[in-house]
Coordinates of C-alpha atoms and ligand atoms in Angstrom, one line a residue:
M1 CA -109.2 -146.8 -38.0
K2 CA -111.3 -143.9 -36.8
K3 CA -114.9 -144.0 -38.0
L4 CA -115.4 -140.5 -39.1
T5 CA -118.1 -138.6 -40.9
P6 CA -117.1 -136.5 -44.0
Q7 CA -117.2 -133.3 -41.8
E8 CA -115.0 -134.9 -39.1
T9 CA -112.6 -136.2 -41.8
R10 CA -112.2 -132.7 -43.2
E11 CA -111.7 -131.2 -39.8
T12 CA -109.2 -133.9 -38.7
F13 CA -107.1 -133.2 -41.8
L14 CA -107.2 -129.4 -41.6
D15 CA -106.6 -129.4 -37.9
F16 CA -103.6 -131.7 -38.3
M17 CA -102.1 -129.5 -41.1
E18 CA -102.7 -126.4 -39.1
S19 CA -101.0 -127.9 -36.1
K20 CA -98.0 -128.4 -38.4
G21 CA -97.8 -124.8 -39.4
H22 CA -100.0 -124.8 -42.5
L23 CA -102.3 -121.9 -43.2
R24 CA -105.9 -122.9 -43.8
I25 CA -107.1 -121.2 -47.0
S26 CA -110.5 -121.4 -48.7
G27 CA -111.1 -123.6 -51.8
S28 CA -111.9 -122.0 -55.2
S29 CA -114.7 -122.3 -57.6
I30 CA -114.5 -125.3 -60.0
I31 CA -114.3 -122.8 -62.9
P32 CA -110.6 -122.0 -63.5
K33 CA -109.5 -118.4 -63.6
D34 CA -107.1 -117.5 -66.5
D35 CA -106.2 -121.1 -67.1
P36 CA -107.0 -122.3 -70.6
S37 CA -105.3 -125.6 -70.0
L38 CA -108.2 -126.9 -67.9
L39 CA -112.0 -127.1 -68.3
F40 CA -112.5 -127.4 -64.6
I41 CA -110.4 -127.3 -61.5
N42 CA -109.3 -130.9 -61.2
A43 CA -106.9 -130.8 -58.2
G44 CA -106.3 -128.7 -55.1
M45 CA -103.1 -127.3 -56.7
A46 CA -104.8 -126.2 -59.9
P47 CA -105.8 -122.7 -58.7
M48 CA -102.3 -122.2 -57.2
K49 CA -100.2 -123.0 -60.2
S50 CA -98.7 -119.5 -60.2
Y51 CA -97.3 -120.1 -56.7
F52 CA -95.3 -123.1 -58.0
S53 CA -93.9 -121.2 -60.9
G54 CA -93.0 -118.2 -58.7
K55 CA -95.2 -115.8 -60.7
E56 CA -97.2 -115.1 -57.5
T57 CA -96.2 -115.3 -53.8
P58 CA -98.5 -117.3 -51.5
P59 CA -99.8 -115.8 -48.2
Q60 CA -97.5 -118.3 -46.4
S61 CA -95.2 -121.0 -47.7
D62 CA -97.3 -123.9 -46.2
L63 CA -101.0 -124.1 -46.9
C64 CA -103.9 -126.5 -46.7
N65 CA -107.5 -126.5 -47.8
I66 CA -110.5 -128.5 -49.1
Q67 CA -111.1 -128.0 -52.9
P68 CA -114.0 -129.2 -54.9
C69 CA -112.7 -130.9 -58.1
I70 CA -114.2 -132.1 -61.3
R71 CA -112.2 -134.8 -63.1
T72 CA -113.6 -135.3 -66.5
I73 CA -110.9 -137.9 -67.4
D74 CA -112.5 -140.2 -64.8
I75 CA -116.0 -140.2 -66.2
E76 CA -115.6 -143.5 -68.0
D77 CA -114.3 -145.2 -64.8
V78 CA -117.3 -144.1 -62.7
G79 CA -119.3 -147.2 -61.6
D80 CA -116.4 -148.9 -59.9
R81 CA -115.6 -148.6 -56.2
H82 CA -114.0 -145.3 -56.0
H83 CA -113.9 -143.1 -59.1
L84 CA -115.9 -139.9 -59.1
T85 CA -116.4 -137.0 -61.5
F86 CA -116.9 -134.6 -58.6
F87 CA -115.0 -135.1 -55.4
E88 CA -113.6 -132.9 -52.6
M89 CA -109.8 -132.9 -52.3
M90 CA -108.1 -132.4 -49.0
G91 CA -104.8 -130.8 -50.0
S92 CA -101.6 -129.4 -48.4
W93 CA -98.7 -127.5 -50.0
S94 CA -95.3 -126.4 -49.2
I95 CA -94.1 -123.7 -51.6
K96 CA -90.3 -123.4 -51.7
N97 CA -90.1 -124.7 -48.1
Y98 CA -90.0 -128.3 -47.0
F99 CA -89.6 -131.2 -49.4
K100 CA -89.8 -135.0 -49.6
D101 CA -88.7 -136.0 -46.1
R102 CA -91.2 -133.8 -44.2
A103 CA -94.0 -134.5 -46.7
I104 CA -93.6 -138.2 -46.2
D105 CA -93.3 -137.9 -42.4
L106 CA -96.5 -135.7 -42.3
A107 CA -98.5 -138.1 -44.4
Y108 CA -97.4 -141.1 -42.4
E109 CA -98.2 -139.3 -39.1
L110 CA -101.6 -138.1 -40.3
L111 CA -102.6 -141.5 -41.6
T112 CA -101.3 -143.7 -38.8
E113 CA -101.7 -141.4 -35.7
R114 CA -104.7 -139.1 -36.5
F115 CA -106.7 -141.4 -38.8
E116 CA -105.3 -144.5 -37.1
F117 CA -104.9 -146.6 -40.2
P118 CA -103.2 -149.9 -39.4
K119 CA -99.6 -149.7 -40.6
E120 CA -99.6 -153.1 -42.2
K121 CA -102.4 -152.2 -44.5
L122 CA -100.6 -149.3 -46.1
Y123 CA -98.6 -149.5 -49.3
V124 CA -96.8 -146.7 -51.1
T125 CA -95.7 -146.2 -54.7
V126 CA -92.7 -144.2 -55.8
Y127 CA -91.5 -143.0 -59.2
G128 CA -89.1 -145.3 -61.0
G129 CA -87.6 -142.6 -63.3
D130 CA -87.5 -142.1 -67.1
K131 CA -84.2 -142.6 -68.8
E132 CA -85.4 -141.1 -72.1
K133 CA -86.5 -137.9 -70.4
G134 CA -83.4 -137.9 -68.2
I135 CA -85.5 -138.0 -64.9
P136 CA -83.9 -140.2 -62.2
A137 CA -85.7 -142.7 -60.0
D138 CA -87.0 -141.3 -56.8
E139 CA -84.5 -143.0 -54.5
D140 CA -84.9 -140.3 -51.8
S141 CA -88.6 -141.1 -51.3
I142 CA -87.8 -144.8 -50.9
R143 CA -85.3 -143.9 -48.2
F144 CA -87.7 -141.6 -46.4
W145 CA -90.4 -144.3 -46.5
Q146 CA -88.0 -146.8 -45.1
K147 CA -87.2 -144.4 -42.3
T148 CA -90.9 -144.4 -41.3
G149 CA -90.7 -148.2 -40.9
M150 CA -92.5 -149.0 -44.1
P151 CA -91.3 -152.5 -45.1
D152 CA -89.7 -152.8 -48.5
S153 CA -92.4 -155.3 -49.6
H154 CA -94.9 -152.4 -49.3
I155 CA -92.9 -149.9 -51.4
V156 CA -93.8 -150.3 -55.0
V157 CA -91.8 -148.6 -57.8
L158 CA -93.9 -147.5 -60.7
G159 CA -93.6 -145.6 -63.9
E160 CA -95.7 -142.8 -65.6
D161 CA -98.5 -143.2 -63.0
N162 CA -96.1 -141.6 -60.5
F163 CA -95.3 -138.5 -62.5
W164 CA -98.1 -136.0 -61.8
S165 CA -99.4 -132.9 -63.4
A166 CA -102.8 -131.2 -63.4
G167 CA -102.9 -130.9 -67.2
D168 CA -100.8 -131.2 -70.3
T169 CA -98.7 -128.2 -69.4
G170 CA -97.6 -126.5 -66.2
P171 CA -95.9 -127.5 -62.9
C172 CA -95.2 -131.2 -62.5
G173 CA -93.0 -133.8 -60.9
P174 CA -92.6 -137.3 -59.5
C175 CA -95.0 -138.3 -56.8
T176 CA -95.4 -140.8 -54.1
E177 CA -98.9 -142.2 -53.4
I178 CA -100.3 -144.2 -50.5
F179 CA -102.8 -147.1 -50.9
F180 CA -105.0 -148.9 -48.4
D181 CA -105.3 -152.6 -48.7
T182 CA -109.0 -153.5 -48.7
G183 CA -108.4 -157.2 -48.4
D184 CA -108.6 -160.6 -50.1
S185 CA -112.2 -160.2 -51.1
H186 CA -111.1 -157.6 -53.6
G187 CA -108.4 -159.5 -55.4
K188 CA -104.9 -161.1 -55.1
S189 CA -102.4 -159.6 -52.7
Y190 CA -99.4 -157.7 -54.1
E191 CA -96.2 -159.6 -54.1
K192 CA -92.9 -158.0 -54.8
T193 CA -92.6 -159.4 -58.3
G194 CA -96.3 -159.1 -59.2
E195 CA -98.6 -156.4 -60.5
F196 CA -99.8 -153.7 -58.2
D197 CA -103.5 -153.4 -58.6
T198 CA -104.5 -149.7 -58.2
Q199 CA -108.1 -150.2 -59.3
N200 CA -109.8 -152.5 -56.9
R201 CA -108.0 -154.1 -53.9
Y202 CA -105.5 -151.3 -53.2
I203 CA -107.3 -147.9 -53.0
E204 CA -105.3 -144.8 -53.3
I205 CA -106.0 -142.6 -50.3
W206 CA -103.3 -140.0 -50.4
N207 CA -101.0 -138.5 -53.0
A208 CA -98.5 -137.8 -50.2
G209 CA -96.5 -135.6 -52.4
V210 CA -96.1 -134.4 -55.9
F211 CA -92.5 -133.2 -55.8
M212 CA -92.9 -130.2 -58.0
Q213 CA -89.6 -129.4 -59.8
Y214 CA -90.5 -129.1 -63.5
N215 CA -92.7 -127.0 -65.8
R216 CA -94.0 -128.9 -68.8
R217 CA -94.0 -126.6 -71.8
E218 CA -96.5 -126.6 -74.7
D219 CA -94.2 -128.9 -76.8
G220 CA -94.1 -131.4 -73.9
T221 CA -90.5 -130.8 -72.9
L222 CA -89.6 -130.1 -69.3
E223 CA -87.8 -127.2 -67.8
K224 CA -86.7 -126.8 -64.2
L225 CA -88.9 -124.7 -62.0
P226 CA -87.1 -121.9 -60.1
F227 CA -87.6 -123.7 -56.8
M228 CA -89.0 -127.0 -55.5
S229 CA -92.4 -127.4 -53.8
V230 CA -94.7 -130.1 -52.4
D231 CA -98.3 -130.6 -53.5
T232 CA -100.4 -133.3 -51.8
G233 CA -104.0 -134.4 -52.3
S234 CA -106.5 -136.9 -51.0
G235 CA -110.1 -137.6 -52.1
L236 CA -112.3 -137.0 -49.1
E237 CA -114.9 -139.5 -50.3
R238 CA -112.3 -142.3 -50.6
M239 CA -110.9 -141.4 -47.2
V240 CA -114.4 -141.7 -45.7
M241 CA -115.0 -145.0 -47.5
T242 CA -111.8 -146.6 -46.2
L243 CA -112.0 -145.2 -42.7
N244 CA -115.5 -146.6 -42.4
E245 CA -114.7 -149.8 -44.2
K246 CA -117.3 -149.4 -46.8
E247 CA -117.4 -151.3 -50.0
S248 CA -117.4 -148.2 -52.2
V249 CA -117.6 -144.4 -52.0
Y250 CA -121.3 -144.9 -52.9
D251 CA -121.9 -146.7 -49.6
T252 CA -120.8 -143.6 -47.5
E253 CA -123.3 -141.1 -46.2
S254 CA -122.3 -138.7 -49.0
F255 CA -124.0 -141.0 -51.5
K256 CA -126.3 -143.4 -49.7
P257 CA -129.5 -141.4 -49.9
Y258 CA -129.1 -140.9 -53.7
M259 CA -128.2 -144.6 -54.2
D260 CA -131.2 -145.7 -52.2
F261 CA -133.5 -143.5 -54.2
I262 CA -132.1 -144.6 -57.6
V263 CA -131.9 -148.3 -56.8
D264 CA -135.5 -148.2 -55.5
K265 CA -137.1 -146.2 -58.2
M266 CA -135.2 -147.9 -61.1
K267 CA -135.6 -151.3 -59.4
L268 CA -131.9 -152.1 -59.8
T269 CA -130.6 -155.3 -58.2
D270 CA -127.8 -156.9 -60.3
E271 CA -124.2 -155.8 -60.5
D272 CA -124.7 -153.9 -63.7
G273 CA -127.6 -152.2 -62.2
M274 CA -125.5 -151.1 -59.2
A275 CA -122.8 -149.7 -61.6
S276 CA -125.6 -147.8 -63.4
A277 CA -127.0 -146.4 -60.1
R278 CA -123.5 -145.2 -59.2
R279 CA -123.1 -143.5 -62.5
V280 CA -126.4 -141.7 -62.1
A281 CA -125.6 -140.6 -58.5
D282 CA -122.2 -139.3 -59.5
H283 CA -123.2 -137.7 -62.7
I284 CA -126.2 -135.8 -61.3
R285 CA -124.3 -134.7 -58.3
A286 CA -121.5 -133.4 -60.5
A287 CA -123.9 -131.8 -63.0
T288 CA -125.7 -130.0 -60.2
L289 CA -122.5 -128.4 -59.0
I290 CA -121.4 -127.5 -62.6
L291 CA -124.9 -125.9 -63.4
S292 CA -124.8 -124.0 -60.1
E293 CA -121.8 -122.2 -61.5
G294 CA -123.9 -121.0 -64.4
V295 CA -122.5 -123.4 -67.0
V296 CA -125.1 -124.3 -69.6
P297 CA -125.0 -127.7 -71.3
G298 CA -123.8 -127.4 -74.9
K299 CA -121.8 -129.0 -77.7
D300 CA -118.2 -128.1 -76.9
G301 CA -115.6 -127.7 -74.3
R302 CA -116.7 -127.0 -70.7
D303 CA -120.4 -126.9 -71.7
Y304 CA -120.2 -130.4 -73.1
I305 CA -119.4 -131.9 -69.7
P306 CA -122.8 -131.3 -68.0
R307 CA -124.4 -132.4 -71.3
R308 CA -122.5 -135.6 -71.2
L309 CA -123.2 -136.3 -67.6
I310 CA -126.9 -135.6 -67.8
R311 CA -127.4 -137.4 -71.1
R312 CA -125.5 -140.5 -69.9
S313 CA -127.8 -140.6 -66.8
A314 CA -130.9 -140.0 -69.0
S315 CA -129.9 -142.9 -71.2
I316 CA -129.5 -145.2 -68.2
A317 CA -133.0 -144.2 -67.0
M318 CA -134.4 -144.7 -70.5
L319 CA -132.8 -148.1 -70.9
R320 CA -134.1 -149.1 -67.5
N321 CA -137.6 -147.9 -68.3
A322 CA -138.1 -146.4 -64.9
P323 CA -141.3 -144.3 -64.8
G324 CA -141.1 -143.8 -61.1
F325 CA -137.7 -142.2 -61.2
S326 CA -137.4 -138.4 -61.3
F327 CA -134.3 -136.5 -62.1
D328 CA -135.8 -133.4 -60.5
T329 CA -136.2 -135.2 -57.2
L330 CA -132.6 -136.4 -57.3
T331 CA -131.3 -132.9 -58.2
K332 CA -133.3 -131.5 -55.3
M333 CA -131.8 -134.1 -53.0
V334 CA -128.3 -133.0 -54.1
I335 CA -129.2 -129.3 -53.5
D336 CA -130.7 -130.0 -50.1
N337 CA -127.6 -132.1 -49.0
M338 CA -124.9 -129.9 -50.5
G339 CA -126.4 -126.5 -50.5
Q340 CA -124.9 -125.4 -47.3
A341 CA -121.3 -126.2 -48.4
Y342 CA -122.0 -124.9 -51.9
P343 CA -124.3 -121.9 -51.5
K344 CA -124.6 -121.3 -55.3
M345 CA -126.6 -124.5 -55.4
R346 CA -129.3 -122.9 -53.2
I347 CA -129.1 -119.5 -54.8
N348 CA -129.4 -120.9 -58.3
Q349 CA -131.7 -123.7 -57.4
E350 CA -134.5 -122.8 -59.8
A351 CA -132.1 -122.2 -62.7
I352 CA -130.4 -125.6 -62.1
R353 CA -133.6 -127.5 -62.1
Q354 CA -134.9 -125.7 -65.1
T355 CA -131.7 -126.2 -67.1
M356 CA -131.7 -129.9 -66.1
A357 CA -135.3 -130.3 -67.3
Q358 CA -134.5 -128.5 -70.6
E359 CA -131.5 -130.7 -71.2
L360 CA -133.5 -133.8 -70.6
M361 CA -136.1 -132.7 -73.0
S362 CA -133.6 -131.8 -75.7
F363 CA -132.0 -135.2 -75.1
Q364 CA -135.3 -136.9 -75.8
R365 CA -135.6 -135.0 -79.0
S366 CA -132.0 -136.0 -80.0
V367 CA -132.7 -139.6 -79.2
K368 CA -135.7 -139.5 -81.6
Q369 CA -133.6 -137.9 -84.3
G370 CA -130.7 -140.4 -83.5
V371 CA -133.0 -143.4 -83.9
R372 CA -134.2 -142.1 -87.2
Q373 CA -130.6 -141.5 -88.4
F374 CA -129.6 -145.0 -87.1
D375 CA -132.4 -146.6 -89.1
K376 CA -131.4 -144.6 -92.2
L377 CA -127.7 -145.6 -91.9
T378 CA -128.6 -149.3 -91.5
R379 CA -131.4 -149.5 -94.1
D380 CA -129.1 -151.1 -96.6
S381 CA -126.4 -152.3 -94.3
D382 CA -126.2 -154.6 -91.3
T383 CA -123.0 -152.8 -90.0
L384 CA -122.4 -149.4 -88.4
T385 CA -118.9 -148.1 -89.0
G386 CA -116.8 -146.5 -86.3
Q387 CA -117.2 -143.1 -88.0
Q388 CA -121.0 -143.4 -88.0
V389 CA -121.1 -144.3 -84.4
F390 CA -118.9 -141.4 -83.6
D391 CA -121.1 -139.0 -85.6
L392 CA -124.3 -140.3 -83.9
R393 CA -122.6 -139.6 -80.6
S394 CA -121.0 -136.2 -81.3
S395 CA -123.6 -134.6 -83.6
L396 CA -126.8 -136.0 -82.2
G397 CA -125.6 -136.7 -78.6
M398 CA -126.7 -140.4 -78.8
P399 CA -125.1 -142.2 -75.8
L400 CA -123.1 -145.2 -76.7
D401 CA -125.1 -147.5 -74.5
L402 CA -128.3 -146.5 -76.4
I403 CA -126.6 -147.2 -79.8
S404 CA -125.5 -150.6 -78.5
E405 CA -129.0 -151.4 -77.3
L406 CA -130.5 -150.4 -80.6
A407 CA -127.9 -152.4 -82.5
K408 CA -128.7 -155.5 -80.4
E409 CA -132.4 -155.0 -80.9
R410 CA -132.1 -154.5 -84.7
K411 CA -129.3 -157.2 -85.1
I412 CA -126.8 -154.7 -86.5
S413 CA -123.1 -155.1 -85.8
V414 CA -121.1 -152.2 -84.6
D415 CA -117.4 -151.5 -85.3
M416 CA -116.4 -150.6 -81.8
E417 CA -112.7 -150.7 -82.5
G418 CA -113.2 -148.3 -85.3
Y419 CA -115.3 -146.1 -83.0
K420 CA -112.6 -146.2 -80.3
A421 CA -110.0 -145.1 -82.9
E422 CA -112.2 -142.2 -84.0
F423 CA -112.8 -141.2 -80.4
A424 CA -109.1 -141.4 -79.6
K425 CA -108.3 -139.2 -82.6
H426 CA -110.9 -136.7 -81.4
Q427 CA -109.5 -136.6 -77.9
M428 CA -106.0 -135.9 -79.2
I429 CA -107.3 -133.0 -81.3
S430 CA -109.4 -131.4 -78.5
R431 CA -106.4 -131.9 -76.1
N432 CA -106.6 -133.5 -72.7
L433 CA -108.1 -130.8 -70.6
G434 CA -109.4 -133.1 -67.9
G435 CA -106.3 -133.7 -65.9
R436 CA -104.8 -136.9 -64.5
K437 CA -106.5 -139.8 -62.8
Ligands
LIG501 N1 -102.4 -132.8 -56.7 C1 -102.1 -134.1 -56.4 C2 -103.2 -135.0 -56.9 O1 -104.3 -134.6 -57.3 O2 -103.1 -136.2 -56.8

C-alpha cells in the first residue's frame, strides 16, 4: 500500500478519476441548499440530488470531487476506530452514463493499482435483495466482482446495509462496498457462513457504487428514476488510516496533534480515556466547521448539533476534571490546521471562538440547573424514570454521561431502557435527518 498524506490521497483519487474522464468539480458548503430532508450535507451526492432525478443537468455526465460531510447519525459511534462526525468524502459519479461494470472496474483499479492495496485483503459486500419490496438481489455486481478476480469467499451478500440513500427520501439504490481487512488483532476472520464484521476488523474504505435507480417518496414507497446512475464515496480519513496502517483515524496526521493535546492535558491513559479523547477531537473539529458556517448552537434541528457536540465534549472535560485543558486552544488548533482548506474558519475565527466560549458557559449554567433538578426529582425516590432522564437531557441539556455519574455518586438507579425508548420515540418524531452510516 502506498503511504500517502491526506493531500496526496485526495490528489491520487482526483487524478485517477480525471484520467478516466471525470470532471473535477468543487465541493459544496455543509449547509444544504433547498433540501429540507437533511440538516447537513452528509454525502458527496447530497448537493447533486437533482442530477439523479433529472431535474437538473450536470456539466458533464461523469464527475468527481472532495466534499466535506457531517454525519449526525454517527455521533454515538464516535470513539471507535473509524467513525467521525465530520469527514471528507472522495466521490465520483456517473449520471445516466456508465453503470455497474465500469464502476466496479474503476474502484478495483484505483484501489489495487493506484493505492496499491493487496488484493487478498479486500472484501466486497453486495445487496441481497428484498422480496417484500420486490427488489432483486444484485447478481450483476457479484458477476462483475468475479470478473475482476475477487474470490467468492471475499464477496459477502448483505441486506439493508447495502441499500443506500442520503436521507429518508430521494434517490437511492443497491450498493456494493469495499472493506479492508485490518487483520487478526482486530477480531475473527470472516468465513463464508459467518458474520461479516463491519465495525472493527473489516473497515469500509469505498462505497464503490450506489446504483441509483429509485426515488423514495415521503410515504417510503419506491418509484423508478427516469434513468440509472452511479454514486461512489470514500471517507478520506479512513483511506489515509488504512493506507498508512494506522490503528484508527485518530492516529493519522489529521488528528494526531489534537489527540496528543487532549491526552496530555486531560491525562488520559486507559481505553475509556482514549475513546473520550477521540470524541473530543472529533466533536470540536466538527463543531468548528459548523460554527464557521454561521450556525449558532441552539435547541432544535441544525442548531442542536453543535450544541450536542460541544456539550458532550464539555461533559467529558468536566468528568475528567482537567484544569489544564482548554477548549479555546483546541479550537484554535483546528482553525490553524484546517483554515486553508476551509477559509470560513479563518474569516470567522473570532466569532467561532466566542460562540464556543458562550456555549461552554451556558452549558455550565445548565449543568448547575440540571443537578438541582436531578436532586429535586430524587429527593423522595431512588429511581430516575426514562422520561425524567430524557427531560433532563432535552430541556436542560444534561449529557447522559453526567446523569449516569451523578446517579452513581448519589446511589440512584436509572431506567436506561425507558430512556432509550423515549429517545427512539423522539427520533422517530423528529425524523431521521442525519443520513445513513
Ligand atoms: N454516497 C455513497 C456513500 O456515502 O456511501
